[in-house]
């Protein structure tokens, strides 16, 4: 089994994986970071979105071994010294969740949108950019509001 | 997913050597189709040769030609400022593929080699008279797409880059499946002035194709009215739970008219 190492949320980690081990399984199973969720497992829902080398990807559709040497950020890495990231705080404040299952992916996607499109986001842009993230509870309105508010505070 | 041996060569020559030496090896570009296919156990290669280590990405533009290296992601194509100036329709097309996360991984080379009948890029390759450059030869787009998931690529042949001709104006119009965002029908219209108009259609048949009756009409008169009388036959169109053959045939006309109106 190939030995891999990567930097996850600023911490050097390593492990032995099979070629077929998915990045999300490595993060959840090997590292015990279960904030990243598996929703659909078919690249549709986006609950598994993490940042690899600064870009949002679906970790259920990436091989862990292919991320050898990469820098990975998950939802657990966002808060600093017990203080929520502005995007997390905005989801809390604007009630951008109900069951919360899609939330880690939504937050990671939201931060990625800000990285690419800036802090001033139109509602329309956010809705279009959330193409790859599915929520079954909220109807999206509050998620969009949360991302707009979180973006402004980043 | 069944277990396999993973390889990540750094040089094209090594990738070619590897794929030739494995009995049931499979090349992986962004993996956006291959990984889901393997997860469903519809593919079970003994070896996966990951091409992402080749560092073969980038968009370059000259006066007459756009060259996109095979490993360029959809996100990179969509955001290339040079491409947005030269062929805005091609950049816009890349920005319509999948979703932002998929566009960060999926590549043009992978999409073209996979030749999904509903993929977006094949329509652009046909309309922009593209050339597919592989490790061993150059293949014209007109001779590249053969049928459902079938291309002119030989087993073990690797795409290096795609070269597109720059038209005077062009546009891509797609009717996406609301769930997958794949094209139910997508039409790429490119006006090359005196050299004529080319129309590439995806999603409608087993493989992307050129709608030549439309090309003739548009070369004479580049307007939506010019194709009003072009009859699109439903005979060999795809039929599935999303759309009947007749509906797809109708969409070809509608998408073509929208593309003509939007061409710039």
Tab-separated table of C-alpha atoms in Angstrom:
chain	number	residue	atom	x	y	z
A	1	UNK	CA	0.000	0.000	0.000
A	2	UNK	CA	1.358	3.419	-0.928
A	3	UNK	CA	2.418	5.658	1.966
A	4	UNK	CA	1.170	9.214	1.542
A	5	UNK	CA	1.602	12.450	3.413
A	6	UNK	CA	-0.209	15.747	3.204
A	7	UNK	CA	-0.808	18.895	5.175
A	8	UNK	CA	-4.332	18.934	6.554
A	9	UNK	CA	-5.492	22.107	8.284
A	10	UNK	CA	-1.866	23.101	8.762
A	11	UNK	CA	-0.845	19.806	10.318
A	12	UNK	CA	1.483	17.272	8.666
A	13	UNK	CA	-0.236	13.912	8.429
A	14	UNK	CA	0.664	10.609	6.841
A	15	UNK	CA	-0.837	7.207	6.315
A	16	UNK	CA	-0.901	4.065	4.228
A	17	UNK	CA	-3.705	3.880	1.726
A	18	UNK	CA	-4.888	1.612	-1.050
A	19	UNK	CA	-4.935	3.101	-4.538
A	20	UNK	CA	-8.725	3.115	-4.361
A	21	UNK	CA	-8.977	4.977	-1.044
A	22	UNK	CA	-10.966	8.142	-1.625
A	23	UNK	CA	-9.729	11.397	-0.176
A	24	UNK	CA	-12.904	11.724	1.905
A	25	UNK	CA	-12.363	8.261	3.405
A	26	UNK	CA	-8.779	9.135	4.271
A	27	UNK	CA	-9.913	12.361	5.946
A	28	UNK	CA	-12.759	10.742	7.858
A	29	UNK	CA	-11.415	7.226	8.444
A	30	UNK	CA	-7.670	7.670	8.825
A	31	UNK	CA	-7.605	11.167	10.282
A	32	UNK	CA	-10.902	10.983	12.199
A	33	UNK	CA	-11.978	14.367	10.881
A	34	UNK	CA	-15.641	13.657	10.353
A	35	UNK	CA	-16.713	17.222	9.649
A	36	UNK	CA	-16.442	16.476	5.942
A	37	UNK	CA	-19.567	14.529	4.989
A	38	UNK	CA	-20.471	11.972	2.368
A	39	UNK	CA	-23.928	12.780	1.085
A	40	UNK	CA	-24.570	11.210	-2.275
A	41	UNK	CA	-21.218	9.575	-3.046
A	42	UNK	CA	-21.883	10.267	-6.738
A	43	UNK	CA	-20.261	13.721	-7.188
A	44	UNK	CA	-23.597	15.516	-7.066
A	45	UNK	CA	-24.290	16.901	-3.608
A	46	UNK	CA	-21.110	18.658	-2.493
A	47	UNK	CA	-21.332	17.726	1.214
A	48	UNK	CA	-17.750	16.439	0.846
A	49	UNK	CA	-16.224	19.644	-0.538
A	50	UNK	CA	-12.742	20.400	0.813
A	51	UNK	CA	-9.984	22.646	-0.491
A	52	UNK	CA	-6.992	20.939	-2.089
A	53	UNK	CA	-4.111	23.283	-2.856
A	54	UNK	CA	-6.517	26.182	-2.512
A	55	UNK	CA	-9.263	24.859	-4.769
A	56	UNK	CA	-12.666	23.464	-3.800
A	57	UNK	CA	-13.081	19.883	-4.941
A	58	UNK	CA	-15.398	16.989	-4.162
A	59	UNK	CA	-13.370	14.713	-1.910
A	60	UNK	CA	-15.627	11.732	-2.694
A	61	UNK	CA	-14.341	11.938	-6.250
A	62	UNK	CA	-10.623	12.238	-5.601
A	63	UNK	CA	-8.116	9.526	-4.800
A	64	UNK	CA	-6.220	10.052	-1.555
A	65	UNK	CA	-3.017	8.813	-3.178
A	66	UNK	CA	-3.347	11.463	-5.898
A	67	UNK	CA	-3.324	14.118	-3.150
A	68	UNK	CA	0.055	12.968	-1.830
A	69	UNK	CA	2.001	16.103	-0.927
A	70	UNK	CA	-1.042	18.361	-1.194
A	71	UNK	CA	-2.315	20.990	1.203
A	72	UNK	CA	-5.853	20.158	2.271
A	73	UNK	CA	-8.248	22.311	4.239
A	74	UNK	CA	-11.437	20.990	5.778
A	75	UNK	CA	-14.215	22.636	7.750
A	76	UNK	CA	-12.409	21.760	11.006
A	77	UNK	CA	-9.553	24.039	10.041
A	78	UNK	CA	-11.626	27.193	9.706
A	79	UNK	CA	-12.108	28.321	13.303
A	80	UNK	CA	-9.124	29.928	15.010
A	81	UNK	CA	-8.639	29.878	18.788
A	82	UNK	CA	-12.249	28.877	19.328
A	83	UNK	CA	-13.529	31.718	17.175
A	84	UNK	CA	-15.674	30.761	14.211
A	85	UNK	CA	-14.600	31.752	10.695
A	86	UNK	CA	-16.737	34.657	9.373
A	87	UNK	CA	-18.438	32.261	6.948
A	88	UNK	CA	-19.306	29.836	9.760
A	89	UNK	CA	-20.520	32.695	11.913
A	90	UNK	CA	-22.719	33.956	9.062
A	91	UNK	CA	-24.337	30.519	8.677
A	92	UNK	CA	-25.135	30.571	12.416
A	93	UNK	CA	-26.426	34.103	12.368
A	94	UNK	CA	-28.573	33.776	9.243
A	95	UNK	CA	-29.810	30.286	10.056
A	96	UNK	CA	-28.221	28.921	6.903
A	97	UNK	CA	-28.919	25.345	7.914
A	98	UNK	CA	-31.546	23.036	9.276
A	99	UNK	CA	-30.284	19.470	9.596
A	100	UNK	CA	-26.734	20.653	8.965
A	101	UNK	CA	-25.619	17.735	6.826
A	102	UNK	CA	-24.740	19.823	3.762
A	103	UNK	CA	-23.288	22.664	5.839
A	104	UNK	CA	-19.575	21.740	5.804
A	105	UNK	CA	-19.663	21.562	2.010
A	106	UNK	CA	-21.714	24.748	1.761
A	107	UNK	CA	-19.250	26.643	3.939
A	108	UNK	CA	-16.204	25.361	2.054
A	109	UNK	CA	-17.935	26.166	-1.248
A	110	UNK	CA	-18.867	29.620	0.053
A	111	UNK	CA	-15.270	30.435	0.947
A	112	UNK	CA	-14.142	29.183	-2.457
A	113	UNK	CA	-16.652	31.510	-4.154
A	114	UNK	CA	-15.187	34.468	-2.245
A	115	UNK	CA	-11.662	33.441	-3.291
A	116	UNK	CA	-12.672	33.439	-6.947
A	117	UNK	CA	-15.296	36.180	-7.104
A	118	UNK	CA	-14.427	38.555	-4.294
A	119	UNK	CA	-16.219	39.705	-1.148
A	120	UNK	CA	-19.071	41.556	-2.803
A	121	UNK	CA	-21.307	38.821	-4.113
A	122	UNK	CA	-24.600	39.210	-5.906
A	123	UNK	CA	-27.370	36.840	-4.915
A	124	UNK	CA	-27.520	35.609	-8.488
A	125	UNK	CA	-23.799	34.776	-8.518
A	126	UNK	CA	-24.069	32.802	-5.288
A	127	UNK	CA	-27.035	30.806	-6.555
A	128	UNK	CA	-25.218	29.941	-9.756
A	129	UNK	CA	-21.996	29.063	-7.945
A	130	UNK	CA	-23.871	26.701	-5.607
A	131	UNK	CA	-24.678	24.465	-8.566
A	132	UNK	CA	-22.642	21.654	-7.046
A	133	UNK	CA	-24.041	21.808	-3.510
A	134	UNK	CA	-27.411	20.331	-2.672
A	135	UNK	CA	-29.474	21.093	0.441
A	136	UNK	CA	-32.618	19.127	1.153
A	137	UNK	CA	-33.948	21.280	4.009
A	138	UNK	CA	-33.559	24.997	3.683
A	139	UNK	CA	-34.719	25.864	0.194
A	140	UNK	CA	-31.378	27.690	-0.092
A	141	UNK	CA	-32.631	31.215	0.748
A	142	UNK	CA	-30.815	31.457	4.069
A	143	UNK	CA	-27.718	29.728	2.720
A	144	UNK	CA	-27.473	32.384	0.024
A	145	UNK	CA	-27.979	35.131	2.626
A	146	UNK	CA	-25.344	33.565	4.876
A	147	UNK	CA	-22.748	33.342	2.110
A	148	UNK	CA	-23.414	36.928	1.064
A	149	UNK	CA	-22.994	38.153	4.648
A	150	UNK	CA	-20.017	35.883	5.386
A	151	UNK	CA	-18.274	37.011	2.200
A	152	UNK	CA	-18.589	40.662	3.196
A	153	UNK	CA	-16.910	39.933	6.539
A	154	UNK	CA	-14.034	37.844	5.200
B	1	UNK	CA	-14.313	0.318	-6.287
B	2	UNK	CA	-12.025	-2.622	-7.042
B	3	UNK	CA	-8.398	-2.300	-6.035
B	4	UNK	CA	-5.851	-1.239	-8.630
B	5	UNK	CA	-2.242	-0.168	-8.867
B	6	UNK	CA	-1.778	3.613	-8.985
B	7	UNK	CA	0.871	5.369	-11.076
B	8	UNK	CA	1.621	9.052	-11.458
B	9	UNK	CA	4.298	9.562	-14.110
B	10	UNK	CA	5.986	12.932	-14.501
B	11	UNK	CA	6.771	12.631	-18.218
B	12	UNK	CA	4.542	11.883	-21.190
B	13	UNK	CA	6.995	9.261	-22.464
B	14	UNK	CA	6.764	7.441	-19.124
B	15	UNK	CA	2.974	7.578	-19.221
B	16	UNK	CA	2.988	6.068	-22.721
B	17	UNK	CA	5.396	3.349	-21.593
B	18	UNK	CA	3.275	2.564	-18.527
B	19	UNK	CA	-0.061	2.335	-20.321
B	20	UNK	CA	1.497	0.100	-22.980
B	21	UNK	CA	2.985	-2.230	-20.389
B	22	UNK	CA	-0.225	-2.813	-18.408
B	23	UNK	CA	-2.737	-5.383	-19.486
B	24	UNK	CA	-5.816	-3.494	-18.410
B	25	UNK	CA	-4.526	-0.066	-17.579
B	26	UNK	CA	-6.608	3.059	-17.707
B	27	UNK	CA	-5.516	6.659	-18.145
B	28	UNK	CA	-6.947	9.152	-15.683
B	29	UNK	CA	-6.986	12.895	-16.353
B	30	UNK	CA	-9.212	14.752	-13.869
B	31	UNK	CA	-11.020	11.554	-12.930
B	32	UNK	CA	-14.423	13.218	-12.977
B	33	UNK	CA	-15.889	10.404	-15.058
B	34	UNK	CA	-13.442	7.589	-14.367
B	35	UNK	CA	-13.662	7.667	-10.555
B	36	UNK	CA	-17.505	7.562	-10.458
B	37	UNK	CA	-17.419	4.810	-13.096
B	38	UNK	CA	-14.977	2.777	-11.018
B	39	UNK	CA	-17.000	3.383	-7.865
B	40	UNK	CA	-19.991	1.843	-9.607
B	41	UNK	CA	-17.756	-1.043	-10.669
B	42	UNK	CA	-18.523	-0.342	-14.298
B	43	UNK	CA	-14.763	-0.114	-14.849
B	44	UNK	CA	-12.181	-2.254	-13.093
B	45	UNK	CA	-8.734	-1.430	-14.439
B	46	UNK	CA	-5.728	-3.263	-13.022
B	47	UNK	CA	-3.723	-0.044	-13.187
B	48	UNK	CA	-4.644	3.625	-13.137
B	49	UNK	CA	-2.146	5.956	-14.757
B	50	UNK	CA	-2.822	9.440	-13.414
B	51	UNK	CA	-1.843	12.091	-15.952
B	52	UNK	CA	-2.104	14.972	-13.485
B	53	UNK	CA	1.613	14.678	-12.675
B	54	UNK	CA	2.579	15.678	-16.223
B	55	UNK	CA	1.882	19.346	-15.524
B	56	UNK	CA	0.494	19.593	-19.045
B	57	UNK	CA	-1.837	22.567	-18.721
B	58	UNK	CA	-2.251	26.024	-20.158
B	59	UNK	CA	-4.041	28.040	-22.810
B	60	UNK	CA	-2.136	29.911	-25.508
B	61	UNK	CA	-3.559	32.152	-28.200
B	62	UNK	CA	-2.058	33.317	-31.512
B	63	UNK	CA	-3.753	35.354	-34.263
B	64	UNK	CA	-5.396	32.339	-35.832
B	65	UNK	CA	-5.226	29.561	-33.290
B	66	UNK	CA	-6.029	28.661	-29.689
B	67	UNK	CA	-4.029	25.826	-28.187
B	68	UNK	CA	-5.245	24.198	-24.991
B	69	UNK	CA	-3.043	21.584	-23.380
B	70	UNK	CA	-4.845	18.367	-22.475
B	71	UNK	CA	-4.472	18.703	-18.707
B	72	UNK	CA	-6.051	22.157	-18.560
B	73	UNK	CA	-9.027	22.153	-16.206
B	74	UNK	CA	-12.431	23.504	-17.183
B	75	UNK	CA	-11.959	26.240	-14.562
B	76	UNK	CA	-8.679	27.303	-16.181
B	77	UNK	CA	-10.233	27.369	-19.649
B	78	UNK	CA	-13.264	29.314	-18.385
B	79	UNK	CA	-11.110	31.950	-16.696
B	80	UNK	CA	-8.401	32.419	-19.349
B	81	UNK	CA	-8.415	36.128	-20.197
B	82	UNK	CA	-6.678	35.511	-23.547
B	83	UNK	CA	-9.312	32.966	-24.513
B	84	UNK	CA	-12.166	35.213	-23.397
B	85	UNK	CA	-10.908	37.753	-25.911
B	86	UNK	CA	-10.151	35.318	-28.754
B	87	UNK	CA	-13.084	32.872	-28.522
B	88	UNK	CA	-15.409	33.950	-25.707
B	89	UNK	CA	-17.848	31.169	-26.584
B	90	UNK	CA	-15.251	28.493	-25.803
B	91	UNK	CA	-14.448	30.001	-22.396
B	92	UNK	CA	-18.169	30.296	-21.676
B	93	UNK	CA	-18.713	26.662	-22.658
B	94	UNK	CA	-16.066	25.505	-20.181
B	95	UNK	CA	-17.808	27.516	-17.470
B	96	UNK	CA	-21.044	25.614	-18.095
B	97	UNK	CA	-19.577	22.159	-17.455
B	98	UNK	CA	-20.700	20.441	-14.254
B	99	UNK	CA	-20.237	22.664	-11.205
B	100	UNK	CA	-17.344	24.746	-9.804
B	101	UNK	CA	-15.818	21.821	-7.872
B	102	UNK	CA	-15.947	19.513	-10.882
B	103	UNK	CA	-14.473	22.273	-13.056
B	104	UNK	CA	-11.486	22.465	-10.690
B	105	UNK	CA	-10.595	18.854	-11.515
B	106	UNK	CA	-12.064	17.912	-14.890
B	107	UNK	CA	-9.853	18.512	-17.937
B	108	UNK	CA	-10.398	19.152	-21.617
B	109	UNK	CA	-8.241	16.176	-22.590
B	110	UNK	CA	-10.207	13.840	-20.352
B	111	UNK	CA	-13.535	15.087	-21.639
B	112	UNK	CA	-12.528	14.819	-25.282
B	113	UNK	CA	-11.001	11.347	-24.878
B	114	UNK	CA	-14.079	10.109	-23.014
B	115	UNK	CA	-16.413	11.405	-25.762
B	116	UNK	CA	-19.562	11.344	-23.689
B	117	UNK	CA	-22.435	11.901	-26.131
B	118	UNK	CA	-23.715	14.705	-23.882
B	119	UNK	CA	-20.357	16.364	-23.139
B	120	UNK	CA	-19.973	20.015	-24.147
B	121	UNK	CA	-16.471	20.176	-25.647
B	122	UNK	CA	-17.056	17.876	-28.660
B	123	UNK	CA	-19.460	20.412	-30.205
B	124	UNK	CA	-16.759	23.098	-29.954
B	125	UNK	CA	-14.086	20.852	-31.459
B	126	UNK	CA	-16.297	20.231	-34.491
B	127	UNK	CA	-17.459	23.832	-34.908
B	128	UNK	CA	-13.975	25.300	-34.441
B	129	UNK	CA	-12.348	22.834	-36.857
B	130	UNK	CA	-10.061	21.605	-34.097
B	131	UNK	CA	-7.106	19.273	-34.233
B	132	UNK	CA	-6.438	16.724	-31.538
B	133	UNK	CA	-2.696	16.323	-31.074
B	134	UNK	CA	-1.660	13.073	-29.418
B	135	UNK	CA	1.684	11.581	-28.405
B	136	UNK	CA	2.007	10.123	-31.904
B	137	UNK	CA	-0.117	12.068	-34.441
B	138	UNK	CA	-2.642	14.796	-35.192
B	139	UNK	CA	-6.307	13.949	-35.729
B	140	UNK	CA	-8.878	16.315	-37.210
B	141	UNK	CA	-12.007	16.771	-35.088
B	142	UNK	CA	-14.131	15.722	-38.075
B	143	UNK	CA	-12.478	12.311	-37.950
B	144	UNK	CA	-12.171	12.082	-34.177
B	145	UNK	CA	-15.661	11.425	-32.776
B	146	UNK	CA	-16.810	8.012	-33.987
B	147	UNK	CA	-19.809	7.036	-31.875
B	148	UNK	CA	-20.993	6.582	-28.282
B	149	UNK	CA	-17.853	6.965	-26.108
B	150	UNK	CA	-15.813	5.988	-29.152
B	151	UNK	CA	-13.092	8.107	-30.732
B	152	UNK	CA	-10.329	7.690	-33.290
B	153	UNK	CA	-7.816	7.323	-30.443
B	154	UNK	CA	-5.932	4.054	-30.476
B	155	UNK	CA	-5.718	2.060	-27.289
B	156	UNK	CA	-2.918	3.632	-25.224
B	157	UNK	CA	-2.800	6.861	-27.249
B	158	UNK	CA	-2.559	10.001	-25.103
B	159	UNK	CA	-3.888	13.448	-26.039
B	160	UNK	CA	-1.284	16.204	-25.681
B	161	UNK	CA	-3.275	19.247	-26.743
B	162	UNK	CA	-6.233	20.517	-28.734
B	163	UNK	CA	-5.846	23.268	-31.344
B	164	UNK	CA	-8.847	25.387	-32.306
B	165	UNK	CA	-9.236	27.804	-35.215
B	166	UNK	CA	-10.385	31.262	-34.188
B	167	UNK	CA	-13.672	32.275	-35.851
B	168	UNK	CA	-14.930	35.782	-36.589
B	169	UNK	CA	-17.755	35.157	-34.133
B	170	UNK	CA	-19.236	32.206	-32.310
B	171	UNK	CA	-21.545	31.117	-29.511
B	172	UNK	CA	-22.542	27.992	-27.645
B	173	UNK	CA	-26.080	27.458	-26.484
B	174	UNK	CA	-27.036	24.529	-24.330
B	175	UNK	CA	-30.182	23.104	-22.845
B	176	UNK	CA	-28.803	21.428	-19.752
B	177	UNK	CA	-30.310	18.459	-18.003
B	178	UNK	CA	-31.467	20.125	-14.784
B	179	UNK	CA	-29.897	17.449	-12.581
B	180	UNK	CA	-26.590	16.585	-14.227
B	181	UNK	CA	-25.974	19.765	-16.235
B	182	UNK	CA	-24.906	17.589	-19.144
B	183	UNK	CA	-26.292	18.821	-22.446
B	184	UNK	CA	-29.686	17.472	-23.465
B	185	UNK	CA	-28.705	19.343	-26.601
B	186	UNK	CA	-25.905	21.837	-27.075
B	187	UNK	CA	-25.162	23.713	-30.300
B	188	UNK	CA	-21.904	25.517	-31.065
B	189	UNK	CA	-22.104	27.917	-34.014
B	190	UNK	CA	-18.908	29.404	-35.477
B	191	UNK	CA	-18.782	31.936	-38.286
B	192	UNK	CA	-15.496	31.900	-40.212
B	193	UNK	CA	-16.557	34.609	-42.675
B	194	UNK	CA	-15.557	33.648	-46.222
B	195	UNK	CA	-14.557	30.194	-45.073
B	196	UNK	CA	-18.147	29.534	-44.054
B	197	UNK	CA	-20.085	28.629	-40.934
B	198	UNK	CA	-19.656	25.460	-38.903
B	199	UNK	CA	-22.269	24.046	-36.536
B	200	UNK	CA	-21.342	21.422	-33.934
B	201	UNK	CA	-24.124	19.622	-32.065
B	202	UNK	CA	-23.787	17.574	-28.890
B	203	UNK	CA	-26.240	15.635	-26.740
B	204	UNK	CA	-28.560	14.873	-29.632
B	205	UNK	CA	-27.024	11.740	-31.140
B	206	UNK	CA	-24.688	8.922	-30.122
B	207	UNK	CA	-21.800	11.216	-30.872
B	208	UNK	CA	-21.334	14.919	-31.499
B	209	UNK	CA	-21.869	15.803	-35.163
B	210	UNK	CA	-22.009	18.714	-37.619
B	211	UNK	CA	-25.409	19.899	-38.792
B	212	UNK	CA	-24.411	20.494	-42.401
B	213	UNK	CA	-27.767	21.703	-43.739
B	214	UNK	CA	-27.645	24.484	-41.167
B	215	UNK	CA	-24.041	25.297	-42.060
B	216	UNK	CA	-25.017	25.767	-45.701
B	217	UNK	CA	-27.945	28.024	-44.870
B	218	UNK	CA	-25.926	30.090	-42.389
B	219	UNK	CA	-22.965	30.497	-44.737
B	220	UNK	CA	-25.370	32.167	-47.171
B	221	UNK	CA	-27.144	34.186	-44.477
B	222	UNK	CA	-26.032	34.251	-40.830
B	223	UNK	CA	-29.414	34.732	-39.184
B	224	UNK	CA	-31.927	32.734	-37.177
B	225	UNK	CA	-34.404	33.107	-40.038
B	226	UNK	CA	-31.999	31.389	-42.409
B	227	UNK	CA	-32.351	28.067	-40.582
B	228	UNK	CA	-36.111	28.288	-40.033
B	229	UNK	CA	-36.681	25.889	-42.910
B	230	UNK	CA	-33.869	23.458	-42.093
B	231	UNK	CA	-35.548	20.228	-41.128
B	232	UNK	CA	-33.831	18.298	-38.317
B	233	UNK	CA	-34.690	14.611	-38.531
B	234	UNK	CA	-35.356	12.719	-35.316
B	235	UNK	CA	-34.468	9.332	-36.845
B	236	UNK	CA	-31.113	8.748	-35.163
B	237	UNK	CA	-31.504	11.075	-32.175
B	238	UNK	CA	-31.046	9.893	-28.602
B	239	UNK	CA	-34.134	8.922	-26.692
B	240	UNK	CA	-34.217	8.505	-22.908
B	241	UNK	CA	-36.265	9.372	-19.824
B	242	UNK	CA	-35.213	13.003	-20.161
B	243	UNK	CA	-36.272	13.670	-23.734
B	244	UNK	CA	-37.738	11.926	-26.776
B	245	UNK	CA	-35.930	11.934	-30.124
B	246	UNK	CA	-38.480	14.415	-31.532
B	247	UNK	CA	-37.943	16.753	-28.596
B	248	UNK	CA	-34.171	16.633	-29.045
B	249	UNK	CA	-34.526	17.301	-32.784
B	250	UNK	CA	-36.645	20.338	-31.934
B	251	UNK	CA	-34.065	21.503	-29.388
B	252	UNK	CA	-31.303	21.428	-32.018
B	253	UNK	CA	-33.161	24.124	-33.944
B	254	UNK	CA	-33.946	26.186	-30.853
B	255	UNK	CA	-30.401	26.048	-29.471
B	256	UNK	CA	-28.952	26.875	-32.892
B	257	UNK	CA	-31.171	29.967	-33.151
B	258	UNK	CA	-30.141	31.102	-29.672
B	259	UNK	CA	-26.474	30.602	-30.529
B	260	UNK	CA	-26.844	32.583	-33.753
B	261	UNK	CA	-28.481	35.443	-31.863
B	262	UNK	CA	-25.738	35.414	-29.219
B	263	UNK	CA	-22.747	35.020	-31.556
B	264	UNK	CA	-19.939	37.512	-31.027
